[in-house]
Short mmCIF file of C-alpha atoms and ligand atoms in Angstrom, two decimals:
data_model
loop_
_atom_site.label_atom_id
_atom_site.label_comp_id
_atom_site.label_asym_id
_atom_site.label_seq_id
_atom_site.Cartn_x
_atom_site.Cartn_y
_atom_site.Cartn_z
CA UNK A 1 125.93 80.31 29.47
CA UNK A 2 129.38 79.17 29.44
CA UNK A 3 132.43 80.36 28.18
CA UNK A 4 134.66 77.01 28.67
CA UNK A 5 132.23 74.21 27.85
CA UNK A 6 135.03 71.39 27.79
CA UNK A 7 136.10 72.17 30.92
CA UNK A 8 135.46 70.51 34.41
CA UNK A 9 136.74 71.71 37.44
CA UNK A 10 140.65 71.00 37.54
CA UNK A 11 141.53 68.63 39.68
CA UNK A 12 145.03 67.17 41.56
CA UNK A 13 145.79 63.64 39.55
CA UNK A 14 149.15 63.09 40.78
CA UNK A 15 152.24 63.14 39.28
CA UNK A 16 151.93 60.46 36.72
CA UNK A 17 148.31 61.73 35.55
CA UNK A 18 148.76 62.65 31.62
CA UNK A 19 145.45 64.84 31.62
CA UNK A 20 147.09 68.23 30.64
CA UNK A 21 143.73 69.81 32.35
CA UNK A 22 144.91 68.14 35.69
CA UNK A 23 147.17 69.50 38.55
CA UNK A 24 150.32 66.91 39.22
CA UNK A 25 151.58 69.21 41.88
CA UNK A 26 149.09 71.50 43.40
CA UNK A 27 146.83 69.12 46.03
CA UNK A 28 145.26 72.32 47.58
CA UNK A 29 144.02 70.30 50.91
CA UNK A 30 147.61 68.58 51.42
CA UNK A 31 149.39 69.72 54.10
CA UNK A 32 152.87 71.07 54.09
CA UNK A 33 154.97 71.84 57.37
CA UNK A 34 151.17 71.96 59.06
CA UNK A 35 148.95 74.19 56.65
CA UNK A 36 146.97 73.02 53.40
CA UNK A 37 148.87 73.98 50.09
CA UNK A 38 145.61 76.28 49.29
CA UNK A 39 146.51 78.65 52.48
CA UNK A 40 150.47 79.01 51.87
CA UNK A 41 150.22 80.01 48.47
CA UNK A 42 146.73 82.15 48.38
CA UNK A 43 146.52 82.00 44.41
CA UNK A 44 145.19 84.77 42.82
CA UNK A 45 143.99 85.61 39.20
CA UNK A 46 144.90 88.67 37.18
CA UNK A 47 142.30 89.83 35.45
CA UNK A 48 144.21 92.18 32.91
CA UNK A 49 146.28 89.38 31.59
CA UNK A 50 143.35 86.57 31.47
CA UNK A 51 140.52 88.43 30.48
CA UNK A 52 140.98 91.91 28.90
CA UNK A 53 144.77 91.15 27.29
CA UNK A 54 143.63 90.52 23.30
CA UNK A 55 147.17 89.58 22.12
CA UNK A 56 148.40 92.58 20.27
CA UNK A 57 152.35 92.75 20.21
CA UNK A 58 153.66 96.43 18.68
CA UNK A 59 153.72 94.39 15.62
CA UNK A 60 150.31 93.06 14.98
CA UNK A 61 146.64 92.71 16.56
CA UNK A 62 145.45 90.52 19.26
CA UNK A 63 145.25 86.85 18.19
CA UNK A 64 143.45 85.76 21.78
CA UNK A 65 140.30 84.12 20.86
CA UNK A 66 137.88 85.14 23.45
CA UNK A 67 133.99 84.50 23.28
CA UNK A 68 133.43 87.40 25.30
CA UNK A 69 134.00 90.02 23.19
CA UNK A 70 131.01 91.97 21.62
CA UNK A 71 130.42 95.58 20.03
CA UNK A 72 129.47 96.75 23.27
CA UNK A 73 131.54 97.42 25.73
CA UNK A 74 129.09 97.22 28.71
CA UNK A 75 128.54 93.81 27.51
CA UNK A 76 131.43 92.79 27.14
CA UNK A 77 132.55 94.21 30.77
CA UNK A 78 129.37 92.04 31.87
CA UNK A 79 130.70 88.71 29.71
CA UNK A 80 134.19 89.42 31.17
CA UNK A 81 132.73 88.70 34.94
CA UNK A 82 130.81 85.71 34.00
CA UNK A 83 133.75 84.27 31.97
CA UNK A 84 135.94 84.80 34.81
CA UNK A 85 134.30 83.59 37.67
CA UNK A 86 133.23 80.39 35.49
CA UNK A 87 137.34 80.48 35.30
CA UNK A 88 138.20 81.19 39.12
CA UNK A 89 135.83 78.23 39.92
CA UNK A 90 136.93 75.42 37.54
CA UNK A 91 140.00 76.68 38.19
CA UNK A 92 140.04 76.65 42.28
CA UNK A 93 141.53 79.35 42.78
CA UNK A 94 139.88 81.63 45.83
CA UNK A 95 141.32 85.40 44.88
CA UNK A 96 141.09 87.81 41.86
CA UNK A 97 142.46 91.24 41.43
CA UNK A 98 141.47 93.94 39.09
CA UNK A 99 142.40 97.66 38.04
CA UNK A 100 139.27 99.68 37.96
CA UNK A 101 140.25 100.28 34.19
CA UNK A 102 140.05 96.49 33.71
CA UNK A 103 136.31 95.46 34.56
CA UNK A 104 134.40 98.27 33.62
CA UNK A 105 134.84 100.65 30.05
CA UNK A 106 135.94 104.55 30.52
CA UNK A 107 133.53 106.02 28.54
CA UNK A 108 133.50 109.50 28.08
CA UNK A 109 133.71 110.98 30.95
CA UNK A 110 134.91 110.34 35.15
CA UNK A 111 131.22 109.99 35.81
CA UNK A 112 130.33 107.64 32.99
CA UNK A 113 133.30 105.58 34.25
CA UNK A 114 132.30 105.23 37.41
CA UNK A 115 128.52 104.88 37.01
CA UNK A 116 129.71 101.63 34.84
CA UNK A 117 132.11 100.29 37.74
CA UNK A 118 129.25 100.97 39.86
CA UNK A 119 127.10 98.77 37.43
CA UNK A 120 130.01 96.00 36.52
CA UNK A 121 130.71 95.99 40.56
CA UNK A 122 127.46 94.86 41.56
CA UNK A 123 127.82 91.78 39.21
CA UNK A 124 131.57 91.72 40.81
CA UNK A 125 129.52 91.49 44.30
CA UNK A 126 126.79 89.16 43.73
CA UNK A 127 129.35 86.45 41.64
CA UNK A 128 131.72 86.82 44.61
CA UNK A 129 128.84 86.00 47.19
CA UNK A 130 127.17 83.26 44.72
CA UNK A 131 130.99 81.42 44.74
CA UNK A 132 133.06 82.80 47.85
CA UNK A 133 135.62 83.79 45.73
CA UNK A 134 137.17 86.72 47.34
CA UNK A 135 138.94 89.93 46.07
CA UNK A 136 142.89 90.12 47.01
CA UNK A 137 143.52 92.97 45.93
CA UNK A 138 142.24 95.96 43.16
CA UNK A 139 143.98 99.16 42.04
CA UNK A 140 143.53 102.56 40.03
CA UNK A 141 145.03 102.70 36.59
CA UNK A 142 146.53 105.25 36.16
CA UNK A 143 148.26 105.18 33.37
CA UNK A 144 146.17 103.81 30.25
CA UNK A 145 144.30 107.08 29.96
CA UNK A 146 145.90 109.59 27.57
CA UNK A 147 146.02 112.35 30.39
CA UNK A 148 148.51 110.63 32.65
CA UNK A 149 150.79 111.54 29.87
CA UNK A 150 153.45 113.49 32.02
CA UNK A 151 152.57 111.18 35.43
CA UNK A 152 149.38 110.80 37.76
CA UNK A 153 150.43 112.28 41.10
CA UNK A 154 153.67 112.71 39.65
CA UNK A 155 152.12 114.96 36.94
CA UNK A 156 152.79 118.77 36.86
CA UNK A 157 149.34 118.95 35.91
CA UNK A 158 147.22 119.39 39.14
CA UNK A 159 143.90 118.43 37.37
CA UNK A 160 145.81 115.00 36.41
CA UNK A 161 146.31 114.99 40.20
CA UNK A 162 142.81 115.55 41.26
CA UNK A 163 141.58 112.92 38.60
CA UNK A 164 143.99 110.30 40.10
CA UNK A 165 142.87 110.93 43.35
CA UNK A 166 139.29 110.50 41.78
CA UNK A 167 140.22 106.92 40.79
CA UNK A 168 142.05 106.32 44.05
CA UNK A 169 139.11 106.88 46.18
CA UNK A 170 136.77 104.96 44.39
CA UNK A 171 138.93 102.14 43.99
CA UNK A 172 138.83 102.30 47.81
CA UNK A 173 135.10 102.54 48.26
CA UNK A 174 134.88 99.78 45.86
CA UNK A 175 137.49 97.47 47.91
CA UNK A 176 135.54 98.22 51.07
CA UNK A 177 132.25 97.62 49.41
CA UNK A 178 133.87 94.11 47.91
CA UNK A 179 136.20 93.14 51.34
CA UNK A 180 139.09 93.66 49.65
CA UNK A 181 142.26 93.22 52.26
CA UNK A 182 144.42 95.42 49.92
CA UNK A 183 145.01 97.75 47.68
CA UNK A 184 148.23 98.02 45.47
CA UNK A 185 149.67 101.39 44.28
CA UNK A 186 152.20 100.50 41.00
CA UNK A 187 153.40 103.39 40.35
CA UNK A 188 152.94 103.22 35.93
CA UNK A 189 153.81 106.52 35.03
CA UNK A 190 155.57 107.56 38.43
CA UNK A 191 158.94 108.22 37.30
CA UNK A 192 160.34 110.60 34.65
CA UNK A 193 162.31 110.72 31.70
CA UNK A 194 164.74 113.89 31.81
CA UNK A 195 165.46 115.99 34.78
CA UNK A 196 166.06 118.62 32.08
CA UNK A 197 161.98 119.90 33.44
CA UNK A 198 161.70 117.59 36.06
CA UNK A 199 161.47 118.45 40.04
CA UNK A 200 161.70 115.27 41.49
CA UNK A 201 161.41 115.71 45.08
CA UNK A 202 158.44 117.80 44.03
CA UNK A 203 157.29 115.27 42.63
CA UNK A 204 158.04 112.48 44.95
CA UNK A 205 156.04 114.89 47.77
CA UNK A 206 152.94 114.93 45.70
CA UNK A 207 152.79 110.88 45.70
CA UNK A 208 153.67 110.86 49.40
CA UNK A 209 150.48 113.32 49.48
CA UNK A 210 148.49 111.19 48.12
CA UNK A 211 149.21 107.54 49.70
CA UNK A 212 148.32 109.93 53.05
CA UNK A 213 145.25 110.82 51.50
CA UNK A 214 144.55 107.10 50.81
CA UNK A 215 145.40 106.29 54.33
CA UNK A 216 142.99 108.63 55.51
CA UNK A 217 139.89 108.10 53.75
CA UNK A 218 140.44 104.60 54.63
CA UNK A 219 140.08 105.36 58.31
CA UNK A 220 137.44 107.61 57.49
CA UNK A 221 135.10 105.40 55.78
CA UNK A 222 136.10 102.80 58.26
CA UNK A 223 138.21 100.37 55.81
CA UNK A 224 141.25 100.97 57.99
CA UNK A 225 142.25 97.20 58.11
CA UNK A 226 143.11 97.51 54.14
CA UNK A 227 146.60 97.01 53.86
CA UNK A 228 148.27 99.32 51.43
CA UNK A 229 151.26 97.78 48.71
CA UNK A 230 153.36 99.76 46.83
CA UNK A 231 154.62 97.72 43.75
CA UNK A 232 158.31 98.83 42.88
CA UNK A 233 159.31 98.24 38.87
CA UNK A 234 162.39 99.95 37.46
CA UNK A 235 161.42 100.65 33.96
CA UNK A 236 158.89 100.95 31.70
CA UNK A 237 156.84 102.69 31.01
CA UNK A 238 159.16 105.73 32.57
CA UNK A 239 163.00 106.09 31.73
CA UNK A 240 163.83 106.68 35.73
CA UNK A 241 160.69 104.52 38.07
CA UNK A 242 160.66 106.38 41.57
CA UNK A 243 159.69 102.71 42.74
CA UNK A 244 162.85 101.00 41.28
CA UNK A 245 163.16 98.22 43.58
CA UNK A 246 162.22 97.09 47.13
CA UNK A 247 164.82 99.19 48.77
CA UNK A 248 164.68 102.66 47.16
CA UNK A 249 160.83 101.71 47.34
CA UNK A 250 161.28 100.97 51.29
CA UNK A 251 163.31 104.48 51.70
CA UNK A 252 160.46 106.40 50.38
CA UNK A 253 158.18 104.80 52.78
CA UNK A 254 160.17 105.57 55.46
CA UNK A 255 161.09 109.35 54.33
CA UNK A 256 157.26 110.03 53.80
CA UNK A 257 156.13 107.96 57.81
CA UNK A 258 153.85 105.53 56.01
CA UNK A 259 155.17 102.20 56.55
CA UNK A 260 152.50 101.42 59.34
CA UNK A 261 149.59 101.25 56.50
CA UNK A 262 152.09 100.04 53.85
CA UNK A 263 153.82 96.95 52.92
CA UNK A 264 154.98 95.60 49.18
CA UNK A 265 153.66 93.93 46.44
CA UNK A 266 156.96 92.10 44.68
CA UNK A 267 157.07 91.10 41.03
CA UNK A 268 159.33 88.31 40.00
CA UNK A 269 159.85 90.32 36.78
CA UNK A 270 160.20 93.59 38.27
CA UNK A 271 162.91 92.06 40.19
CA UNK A 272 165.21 90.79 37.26
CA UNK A 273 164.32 94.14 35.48
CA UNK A 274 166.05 95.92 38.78
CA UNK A 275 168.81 93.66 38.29
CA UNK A 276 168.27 91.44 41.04
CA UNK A 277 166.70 88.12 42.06
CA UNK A 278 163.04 87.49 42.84
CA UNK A 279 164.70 85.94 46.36
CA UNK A 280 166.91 89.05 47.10
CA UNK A 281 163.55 91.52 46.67
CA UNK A 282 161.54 89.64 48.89
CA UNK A 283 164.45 89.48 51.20
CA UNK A 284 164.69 92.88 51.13
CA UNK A 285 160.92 93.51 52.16
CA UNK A 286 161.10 90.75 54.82
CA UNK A 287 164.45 92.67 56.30
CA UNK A 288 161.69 95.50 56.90
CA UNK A 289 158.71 93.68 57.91
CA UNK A 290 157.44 94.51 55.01
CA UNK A 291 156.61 91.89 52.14
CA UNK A 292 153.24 92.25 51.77
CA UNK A 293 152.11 90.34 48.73
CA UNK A 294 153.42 88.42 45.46
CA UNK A 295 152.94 88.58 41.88
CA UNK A 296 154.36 85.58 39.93
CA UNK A 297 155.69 85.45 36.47
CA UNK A 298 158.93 85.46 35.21
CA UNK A 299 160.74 87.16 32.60
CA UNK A 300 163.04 86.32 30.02
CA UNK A 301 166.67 87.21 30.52
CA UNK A 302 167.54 87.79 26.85
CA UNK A 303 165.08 90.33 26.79
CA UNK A 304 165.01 93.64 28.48
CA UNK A 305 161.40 94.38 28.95
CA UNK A 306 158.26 92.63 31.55
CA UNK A 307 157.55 89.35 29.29
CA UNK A 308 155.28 88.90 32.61
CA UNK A 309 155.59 85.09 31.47
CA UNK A 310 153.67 82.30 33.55
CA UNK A 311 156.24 81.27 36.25
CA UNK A 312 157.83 77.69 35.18
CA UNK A 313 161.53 78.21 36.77
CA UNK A 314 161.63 75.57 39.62
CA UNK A 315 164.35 77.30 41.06
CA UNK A 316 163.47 80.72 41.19
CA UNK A 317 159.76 79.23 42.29
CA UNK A 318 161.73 77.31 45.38
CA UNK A 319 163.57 79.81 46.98
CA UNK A 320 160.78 82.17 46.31
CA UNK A 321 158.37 80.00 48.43
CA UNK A 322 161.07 79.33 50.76
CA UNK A 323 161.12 83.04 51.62
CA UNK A 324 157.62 83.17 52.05
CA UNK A 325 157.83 79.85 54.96
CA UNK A 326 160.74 82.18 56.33
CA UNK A 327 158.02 84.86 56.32
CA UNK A 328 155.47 83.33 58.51
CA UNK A 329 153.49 83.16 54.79
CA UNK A 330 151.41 85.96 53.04
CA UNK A 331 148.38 86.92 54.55
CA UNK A 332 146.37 89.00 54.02
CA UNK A 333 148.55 89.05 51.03
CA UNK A 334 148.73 86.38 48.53
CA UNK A 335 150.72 84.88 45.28
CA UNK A 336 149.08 86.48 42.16
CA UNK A 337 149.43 85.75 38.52
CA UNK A 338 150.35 89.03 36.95
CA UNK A 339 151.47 86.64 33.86
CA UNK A 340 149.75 86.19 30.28
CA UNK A 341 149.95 83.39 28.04
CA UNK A 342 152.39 84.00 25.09
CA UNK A 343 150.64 85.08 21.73
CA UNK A 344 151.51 81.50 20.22
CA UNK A 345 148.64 80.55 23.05
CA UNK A 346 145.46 81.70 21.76
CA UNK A 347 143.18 79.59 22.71
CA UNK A 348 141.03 79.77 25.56
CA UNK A 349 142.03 76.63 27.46
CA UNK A 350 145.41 78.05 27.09
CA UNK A 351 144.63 80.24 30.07
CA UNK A 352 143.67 77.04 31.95
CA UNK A 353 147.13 75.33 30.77
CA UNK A 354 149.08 78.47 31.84
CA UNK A 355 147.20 78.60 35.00
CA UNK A 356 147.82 74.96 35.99
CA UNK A 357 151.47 75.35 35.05
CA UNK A 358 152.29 78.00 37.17
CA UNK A 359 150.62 76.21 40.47
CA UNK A 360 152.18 72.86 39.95
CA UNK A 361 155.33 75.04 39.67
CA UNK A 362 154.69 76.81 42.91
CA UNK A 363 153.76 73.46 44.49
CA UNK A 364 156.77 71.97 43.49
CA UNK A 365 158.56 74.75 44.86
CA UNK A 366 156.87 75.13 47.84
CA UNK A 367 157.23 71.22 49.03
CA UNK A 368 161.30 71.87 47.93
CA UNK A 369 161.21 74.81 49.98
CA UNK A 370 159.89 72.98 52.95
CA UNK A 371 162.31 70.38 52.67
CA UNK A 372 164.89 73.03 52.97
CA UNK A 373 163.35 74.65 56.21
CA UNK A 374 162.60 71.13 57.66
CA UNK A 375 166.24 69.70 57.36
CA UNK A 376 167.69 73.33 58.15
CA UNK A 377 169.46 73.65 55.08
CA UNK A 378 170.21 76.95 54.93
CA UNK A 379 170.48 77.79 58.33
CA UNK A 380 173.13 75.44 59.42
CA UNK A 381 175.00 77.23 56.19
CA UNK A 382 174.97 80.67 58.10
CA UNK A 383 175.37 79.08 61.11
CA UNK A 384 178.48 77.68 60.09
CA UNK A 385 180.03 80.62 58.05
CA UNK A 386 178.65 83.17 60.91
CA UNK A 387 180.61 81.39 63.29
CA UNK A 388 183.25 83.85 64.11
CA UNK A 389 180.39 85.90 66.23
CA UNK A 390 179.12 83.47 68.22
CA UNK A 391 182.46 83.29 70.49
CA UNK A 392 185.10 85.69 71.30
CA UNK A 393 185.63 89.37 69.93
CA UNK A 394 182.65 87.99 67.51
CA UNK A 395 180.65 88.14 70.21
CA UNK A 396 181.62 91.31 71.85
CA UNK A 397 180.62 92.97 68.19
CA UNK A 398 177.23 91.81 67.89
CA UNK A 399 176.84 92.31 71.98
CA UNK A 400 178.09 96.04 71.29
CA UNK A 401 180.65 96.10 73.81
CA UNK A 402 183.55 96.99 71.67
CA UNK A 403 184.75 100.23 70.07
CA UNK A 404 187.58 101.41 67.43
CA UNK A 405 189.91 101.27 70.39
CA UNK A 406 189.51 97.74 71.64
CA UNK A 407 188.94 95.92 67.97
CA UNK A 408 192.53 97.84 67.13
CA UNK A 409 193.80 96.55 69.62
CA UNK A 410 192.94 92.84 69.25
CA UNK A 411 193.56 93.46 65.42
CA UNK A 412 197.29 94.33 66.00
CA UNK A 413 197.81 91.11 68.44
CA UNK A 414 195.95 88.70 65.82
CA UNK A 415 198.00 88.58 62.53
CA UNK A 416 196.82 84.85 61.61
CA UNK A 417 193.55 86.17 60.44
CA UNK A 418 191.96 83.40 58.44
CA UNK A 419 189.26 82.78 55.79
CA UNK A 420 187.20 79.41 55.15
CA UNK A 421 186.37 78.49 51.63
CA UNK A 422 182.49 78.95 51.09
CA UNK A 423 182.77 75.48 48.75
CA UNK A 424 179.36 77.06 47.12
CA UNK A 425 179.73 74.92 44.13
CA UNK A 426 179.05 71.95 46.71
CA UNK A 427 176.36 74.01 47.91
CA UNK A 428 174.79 74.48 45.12
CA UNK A 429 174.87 70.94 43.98
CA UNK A 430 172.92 70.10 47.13
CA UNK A 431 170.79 72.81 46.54
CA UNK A 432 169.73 70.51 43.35
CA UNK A 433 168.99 67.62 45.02
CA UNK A 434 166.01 69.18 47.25
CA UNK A 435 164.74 71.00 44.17
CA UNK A 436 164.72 68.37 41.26
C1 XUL B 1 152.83 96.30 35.55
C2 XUL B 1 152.24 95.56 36.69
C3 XUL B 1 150.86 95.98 37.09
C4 XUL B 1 150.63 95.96 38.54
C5 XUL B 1 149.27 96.49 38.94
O1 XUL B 1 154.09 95.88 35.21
O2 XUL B 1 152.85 94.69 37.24
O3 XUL B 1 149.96 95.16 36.42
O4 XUL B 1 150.76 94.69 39.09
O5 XUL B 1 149.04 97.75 38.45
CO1 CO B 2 152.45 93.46 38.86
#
């Protein structure tokens, strides 16, 4: 059986090929600044978006057309895995990540839904050893079901709790049983809308509570290598998003002592949601030691909500990747494609098109970002406008051996303080020629 007959395995043509089912950018084997293309970027495939995501809009029903839908939803679960693997493969792409909620169907009941993970995982576990595709990272929904309706371990409900911690700890026995290297936390419903009811830091405990929980049952079942990534998003689906961005994400890490187990998984979306670049988030998380993992799309600045479209912004793509190089790379993390084809792309081989664009993007961005490292681009920049440190009373700051006294002093005998034009618009310009 195949789901995408028409289809051979993808391969890099070059950038005059005219095969739209060919890569132009994305030469996984080719090295950049020392390391094949495959190993900076560590692609990854959503499996939400590519293979449970039907289309709908508020407006109208999903338009997707997708062979592996049936009546039944054990069968379909089962299609899903074929179909996707057959995807991952032709594809070449070596990751996958899943919510539990995504491979296997609820049911009606906690133990129905996890005697059909157990079921849908063993396919999950045989296809990953048939292929060596390998699982980057999977997650607990927690907030399709109806009952995470006022949070999951945000919810004043402490059976909600109990049930999210259900989900949490078999999504952990399932990512040790699969190898997974991490597990993400997005907090969905962890955020409120009125504080009219709401006891935040009561709330905010109860998740700490639980990501210590995770920690430990980790350890305990001997999975204590898994690397833990909280996923910050400001909005939607909850009015106020305890996660809002990397830093107020990064503060409850620290308040709560967990940043030893936990790092974060960044969303180009996310970002722009927060009001801020892709760039400044991960900048953030690096500041900390702490970006952990990506996951690429981009959304659409006219429109306030997570379009979670396929990343095709060169320039958000470059100094994306070039913060990744400034990271030392991803590992165990990776660069996954939390993105879905727009409902005008129904087709199947749409997800192929989508797919490919996004990786030529990144490869574009990623040899532009190396450029930029190699030649020092933005480091002789800083260099140059951090000057004022590197001699003098400059120095004596940074080397901590002035005080209020001394710097009022030199203050009051200097009264020719001047500033140097940035010239960013000739900057920028530059900036163009390494990207395009
Ligand atoms: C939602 C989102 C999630 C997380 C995993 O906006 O990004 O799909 O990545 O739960
Ligand atoms: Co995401």
């Amino acid at each position: 059986m195949t789901y995408f007959p028409h289809i051979e395995k993808i391969k890099y043509e070059g950038k005059e090929s005219t095969n739209p089912f060919a890569f132009r950018h994305y030469n996984p084997e080719e090295e950049v600044l020392g390391k094949p293309m495959k190993d900076h970027m560590r692609f990854a495939i959503a499996y939400w978006h590519s293979f449970v995501n039907e289309g709908n809009d508020p407006f109208g029903k999903g338009v997707n057309q997708r062979t592996w839908l049936t009546e039944d939803p054990m069968e379909t679960a089962k299609n899903r895995v074929e179909a996707a693997f057959e995807f991952f493969e032709k594809l070449g792409v070596e990751y996958f990540c899943f919510h539990d909620m995504d491979v296997a169907p609820f049911g009606n009941s906690l133990a129905e839904f996890f005697a059909n993970l157990d079921e849908i995982v063993d396919l999950i576990e045989q296809k990953m050893q048939e292929t060596g595709i390998k699982l980057l990272w999977n997650t607990a929904d927690r907030h399709t079901n109806p009952i995470y309706v006022n949070g999951a371990a945000s919810s004043n409900n402490a059976d909600v709790y109990a049930v999210s911690a259900a989900q949490v700890k078999k999504g952990i026995d399932i990512s040790k049983r699969l190898g997974g290297k991490n597990f993400v936390f997005w907090g969905g419903r962890e955020g409120y809308e009125t504080l009219l009811n709401t006891d935040m830091p009561f709330e905010e405990e109860n998740i700490a509570r639980l990501y210590k929980m995770a920690i430990d049952y980790s350890n305990e079942i001997g999975h204590g290598e898994l690397t833990f990534l909280l996923e910050p998003k400001p909005k939607e689906p909850m009015k106020h998003q305890y996660d809002f961005d990397a830093a107020t994400s990064m503060a409850f890490l620290q308040k709560y002592g967990l940043t030893d187990r936990f790092k974060l998984n960044l969303e180009a979306n996310h970002a722009t949601l927060a009001g801020h670049t892709f760039e400044h988030e991960m900048a953030v998380a690096r500041s900390y030691n702490a970006l952990g993992s990506l996951d690429a799309n981009q959304g659409d600045m006219l429109l306030g909500w997570d379009t979670d479209e396929f990343p095709t912004d060169l320039y958000t793509v470059t100094l994306a990747m070039y913060e990744v190089l400034e990271n030392g790379g991803l590992e165990p993390g990776g660069i996954n494609f939390d993105a879905k084809v727009r409902r005008t792309s129904f087709e199947m081989d749409d997800l192929f098109l989508a797919h490919i664009a996004g990786m030529d993007t990144f490869a574009r961005g990623l040899k532009a970002a190396a450029r930029l490292k190699e030649e020092r681009f933005f480091d002789q920049i800083k260099e140059e406008r951090y000057a004022s440190y590197q001699e003098g009373i400059g120095l004596e700051i940074i080397n901590d051996q002035t005080d209020l006294k001394k710097l009022s002093e030199y203050a009051l005998n200097h009264n020719d303080v001047e500033n140097k034009s940035s010239h960013i618009e000739y900057v920028k310009a530059k900036l163009n020629d390494y990207i395009y």
